[in-house]
Coordinates of C-alpha atoms and ligand atoms in Angstrom, one line a residue:
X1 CA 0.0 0.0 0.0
X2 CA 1.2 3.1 -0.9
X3 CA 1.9 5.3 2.6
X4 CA -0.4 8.4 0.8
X5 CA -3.5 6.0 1.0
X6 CA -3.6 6.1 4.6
X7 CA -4.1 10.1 4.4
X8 CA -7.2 10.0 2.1
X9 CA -11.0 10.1 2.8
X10 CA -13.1 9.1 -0.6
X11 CA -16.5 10.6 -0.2
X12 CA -19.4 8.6 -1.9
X13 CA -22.2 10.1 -2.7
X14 CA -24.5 8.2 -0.5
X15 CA -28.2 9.3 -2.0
X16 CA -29.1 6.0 -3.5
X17 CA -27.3 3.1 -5.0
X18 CA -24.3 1.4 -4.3
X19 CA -22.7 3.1 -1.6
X20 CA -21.3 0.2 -0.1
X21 CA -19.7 -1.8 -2.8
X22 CA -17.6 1.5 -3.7
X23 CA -16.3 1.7 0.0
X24 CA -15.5 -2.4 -0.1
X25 CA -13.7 -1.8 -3.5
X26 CA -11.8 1.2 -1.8
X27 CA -10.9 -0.6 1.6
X28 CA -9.4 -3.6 -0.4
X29 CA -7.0 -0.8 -1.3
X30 CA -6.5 0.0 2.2
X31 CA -8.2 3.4 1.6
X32 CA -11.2 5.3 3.5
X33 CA -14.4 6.2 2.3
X34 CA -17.5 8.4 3.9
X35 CA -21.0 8.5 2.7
X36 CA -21.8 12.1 1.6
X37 CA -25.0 13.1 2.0
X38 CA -25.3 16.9 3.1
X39 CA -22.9 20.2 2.1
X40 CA -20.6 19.5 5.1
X41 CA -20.2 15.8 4.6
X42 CA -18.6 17.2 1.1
X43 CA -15.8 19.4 3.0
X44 CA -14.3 16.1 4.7
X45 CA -13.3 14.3 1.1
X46 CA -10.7 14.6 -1.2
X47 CA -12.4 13.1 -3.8
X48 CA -16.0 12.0 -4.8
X49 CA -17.4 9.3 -6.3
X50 CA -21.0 9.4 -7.5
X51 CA -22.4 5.4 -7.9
X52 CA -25.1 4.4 -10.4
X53 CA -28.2 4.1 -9.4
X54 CA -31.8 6.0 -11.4
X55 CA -30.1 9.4 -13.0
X56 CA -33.2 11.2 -12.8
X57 CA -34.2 10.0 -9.3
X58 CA -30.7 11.4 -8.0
X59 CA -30.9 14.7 -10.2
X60 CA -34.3 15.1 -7.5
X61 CA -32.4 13.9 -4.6
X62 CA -29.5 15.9 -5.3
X63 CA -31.4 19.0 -5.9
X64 CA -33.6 18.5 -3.2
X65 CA -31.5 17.7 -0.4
X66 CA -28.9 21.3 -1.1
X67 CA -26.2 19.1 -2.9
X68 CA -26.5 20.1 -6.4
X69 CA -25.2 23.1 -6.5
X70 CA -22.2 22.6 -3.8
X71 CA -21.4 19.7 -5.8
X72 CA -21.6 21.5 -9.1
X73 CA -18.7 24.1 -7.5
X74 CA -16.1 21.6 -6.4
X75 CA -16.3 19.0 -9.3
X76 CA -14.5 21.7 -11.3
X77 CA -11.4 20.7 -9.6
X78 CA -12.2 17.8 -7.0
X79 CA -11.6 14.3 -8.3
X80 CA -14.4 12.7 -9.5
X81 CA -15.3 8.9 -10.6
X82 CA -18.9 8.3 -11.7
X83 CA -20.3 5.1 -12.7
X84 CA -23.3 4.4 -14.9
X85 CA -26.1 6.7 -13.3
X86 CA -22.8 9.1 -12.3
X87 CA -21.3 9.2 -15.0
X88 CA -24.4 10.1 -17.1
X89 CA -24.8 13.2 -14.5
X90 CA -20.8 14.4 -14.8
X91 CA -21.5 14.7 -18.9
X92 CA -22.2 17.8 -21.2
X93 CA -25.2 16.7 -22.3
X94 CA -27.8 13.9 -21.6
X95 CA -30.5 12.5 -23.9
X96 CA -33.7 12.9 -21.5
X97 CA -34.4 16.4 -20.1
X98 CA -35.5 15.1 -16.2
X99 CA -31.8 14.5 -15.9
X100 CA -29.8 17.4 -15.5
X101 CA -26.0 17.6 -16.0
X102 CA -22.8 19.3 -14.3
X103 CA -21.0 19.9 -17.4
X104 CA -17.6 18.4 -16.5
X105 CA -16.7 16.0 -19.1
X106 CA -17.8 16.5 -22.5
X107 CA -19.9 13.5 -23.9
X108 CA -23.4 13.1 -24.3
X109 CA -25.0 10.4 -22.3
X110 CA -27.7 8.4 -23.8
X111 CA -29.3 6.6 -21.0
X112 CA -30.2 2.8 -21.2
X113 CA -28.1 2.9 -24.8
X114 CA -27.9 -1.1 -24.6
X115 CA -31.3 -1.9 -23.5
X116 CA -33.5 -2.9 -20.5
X117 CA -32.5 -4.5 -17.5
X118 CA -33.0 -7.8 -18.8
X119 CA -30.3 -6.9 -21.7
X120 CA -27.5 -6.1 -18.8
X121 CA -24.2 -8.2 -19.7
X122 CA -20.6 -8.5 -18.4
X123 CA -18.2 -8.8 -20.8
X124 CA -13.6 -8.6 -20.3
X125 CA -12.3 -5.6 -21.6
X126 CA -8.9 -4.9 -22.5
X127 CA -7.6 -1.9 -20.6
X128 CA -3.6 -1.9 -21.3
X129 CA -3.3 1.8 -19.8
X130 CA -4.9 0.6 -16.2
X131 CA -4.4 -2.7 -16.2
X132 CA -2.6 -5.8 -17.2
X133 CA -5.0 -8.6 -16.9
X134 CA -8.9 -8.6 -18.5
X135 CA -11.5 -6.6 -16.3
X136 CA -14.6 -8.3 -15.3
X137 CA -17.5 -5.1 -16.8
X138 CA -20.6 -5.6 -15.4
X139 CA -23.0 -3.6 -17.6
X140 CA -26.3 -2.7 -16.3
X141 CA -28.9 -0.4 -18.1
X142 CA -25.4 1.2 -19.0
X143 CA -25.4 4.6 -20.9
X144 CA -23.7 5.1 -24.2
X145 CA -21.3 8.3 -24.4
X146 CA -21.5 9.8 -27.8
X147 CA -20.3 13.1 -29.5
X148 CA -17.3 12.4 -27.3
X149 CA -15.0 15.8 -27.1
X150 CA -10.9 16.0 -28.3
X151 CA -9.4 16.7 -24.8
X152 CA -11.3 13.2 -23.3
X153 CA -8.9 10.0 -23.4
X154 CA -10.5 6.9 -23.8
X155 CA -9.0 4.4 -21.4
X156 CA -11.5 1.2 -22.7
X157 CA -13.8 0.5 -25.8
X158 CA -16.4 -2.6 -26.3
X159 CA -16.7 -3.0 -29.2
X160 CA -17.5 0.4 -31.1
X161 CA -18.3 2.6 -27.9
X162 CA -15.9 3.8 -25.6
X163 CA -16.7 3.0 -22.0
X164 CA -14.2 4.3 -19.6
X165 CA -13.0 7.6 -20.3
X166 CA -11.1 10.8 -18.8
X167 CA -11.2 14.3 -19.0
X168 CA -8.9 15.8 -16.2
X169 CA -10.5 15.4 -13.0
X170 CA -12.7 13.5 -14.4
X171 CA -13.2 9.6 -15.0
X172 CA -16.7 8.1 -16.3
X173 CA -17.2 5.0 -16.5
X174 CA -20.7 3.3 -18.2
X175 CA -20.4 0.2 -16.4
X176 CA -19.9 -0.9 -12.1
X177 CA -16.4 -1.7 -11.3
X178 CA -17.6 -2.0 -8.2
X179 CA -19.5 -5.4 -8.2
X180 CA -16.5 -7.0 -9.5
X181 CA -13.9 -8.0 -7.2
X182 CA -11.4 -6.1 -8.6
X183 CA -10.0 -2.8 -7.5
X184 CA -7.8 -2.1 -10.6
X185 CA -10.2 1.2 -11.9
X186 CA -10.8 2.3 -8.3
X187 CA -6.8 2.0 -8.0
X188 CA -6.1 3.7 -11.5
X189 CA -8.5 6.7 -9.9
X190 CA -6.6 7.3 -6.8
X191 CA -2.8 6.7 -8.1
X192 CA -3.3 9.0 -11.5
X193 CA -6.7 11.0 -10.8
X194 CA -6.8 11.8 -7.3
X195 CA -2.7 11.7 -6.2
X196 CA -1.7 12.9 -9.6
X197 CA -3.1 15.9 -9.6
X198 CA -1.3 17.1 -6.1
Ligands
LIG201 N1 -30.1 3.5 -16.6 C1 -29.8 4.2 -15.4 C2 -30.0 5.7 -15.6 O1 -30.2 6.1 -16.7 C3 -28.4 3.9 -15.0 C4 -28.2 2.5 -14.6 C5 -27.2 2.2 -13.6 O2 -26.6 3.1 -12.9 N2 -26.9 1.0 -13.5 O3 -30.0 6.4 -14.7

């Protein structure tokens, strides 16, 4: 474990969805999380992660509960991972006007882009910048990110559509690395997202 671990506190955002499989995925790591659920929960992290979950039913929780727009102010710079639901929330642009967006990586997120939930799949993907073994992807009701901007890196592609992808502080990814028992994306966040950029 690397000694700057011990230091950090990942806040997840705790609304709805799967809280507790992001904080199992970081304690394998050795690494702390806290579930954020009001403004002041949000100045105790160094970084966020927002879970999947229903996009519009957190865009009504977020808003509702006074998070929105503090969390709209520090995902400029604050390291961010959001998976499925999240991720479709950190885009530019989303394909169903219930779900609003913070603008912070530019895509368009089309929600439910590979069907129902009765179409969800896991496929291995080949990720050689993260990872040098296959990555068990566990897609459900996963967005598709299209119209995808110049300064974003893709860092994995199934098939024709990219599915994990950076932009700065940024990572988005359409599927759950968290209900796979492997901590190589939550790892790749904190050693080149979150302790890169200090
Ligand atoms: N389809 C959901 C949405 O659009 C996301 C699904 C998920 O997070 N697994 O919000």
């Amino acid at each position: 474990m690397r000694p700057e671990y011990k230091e950090l506190v990942i806040g997840v955002v705790a609304m709805q969805g799967s809280f507790a499989k992001h904080a199992h995925s970081m304690g394998k790591l050795g690494i702390t999380s806290r579930a954020v659920r009001t403004a002041e929960d949000l100045k105790l992290v160094d970084a966020l992660i927002l879970p999947g979950g229903e996009s519009t039913t957190m865009t009504l929780l977020l808003e509702n509960e006074g998070l929105w727009e503090p969390l709209n102010d520090m995902l400029d710079t604050l390291p961010v991972f959001g998976t499925c639901a999240g991720a479709i929330l950190l885009g530019n642009q989303i394909d169903d006007e219930r779900v609003h967006c913070f603008n912070k990586i530019d895509y368009l997120a089309e929600r439910n882009a590979y069907g129902r939930q009765i179409e969800s799949f896991t496929t291995a993907l080949v990720m050689p910048k993260i990872v040098d073994h296959d990555f068990h992807a566990i897609f459900i009701r996963a967005p598709k990110f299209k119209d995808i901007g110049p300064t974003v890196s893709s860092l994995a592609v199934f098939g024709t559509q990219h599915v994990l992808l950076r932009q700065k502080n940024v990572l988005a990814a359409s599927f759950h690395p968290e209900l796979t028992n492997d901590p190589a994306i939550h790892k790749y966040f904190v050693d080149n997202v979150i302790l890169n950029s200090r």
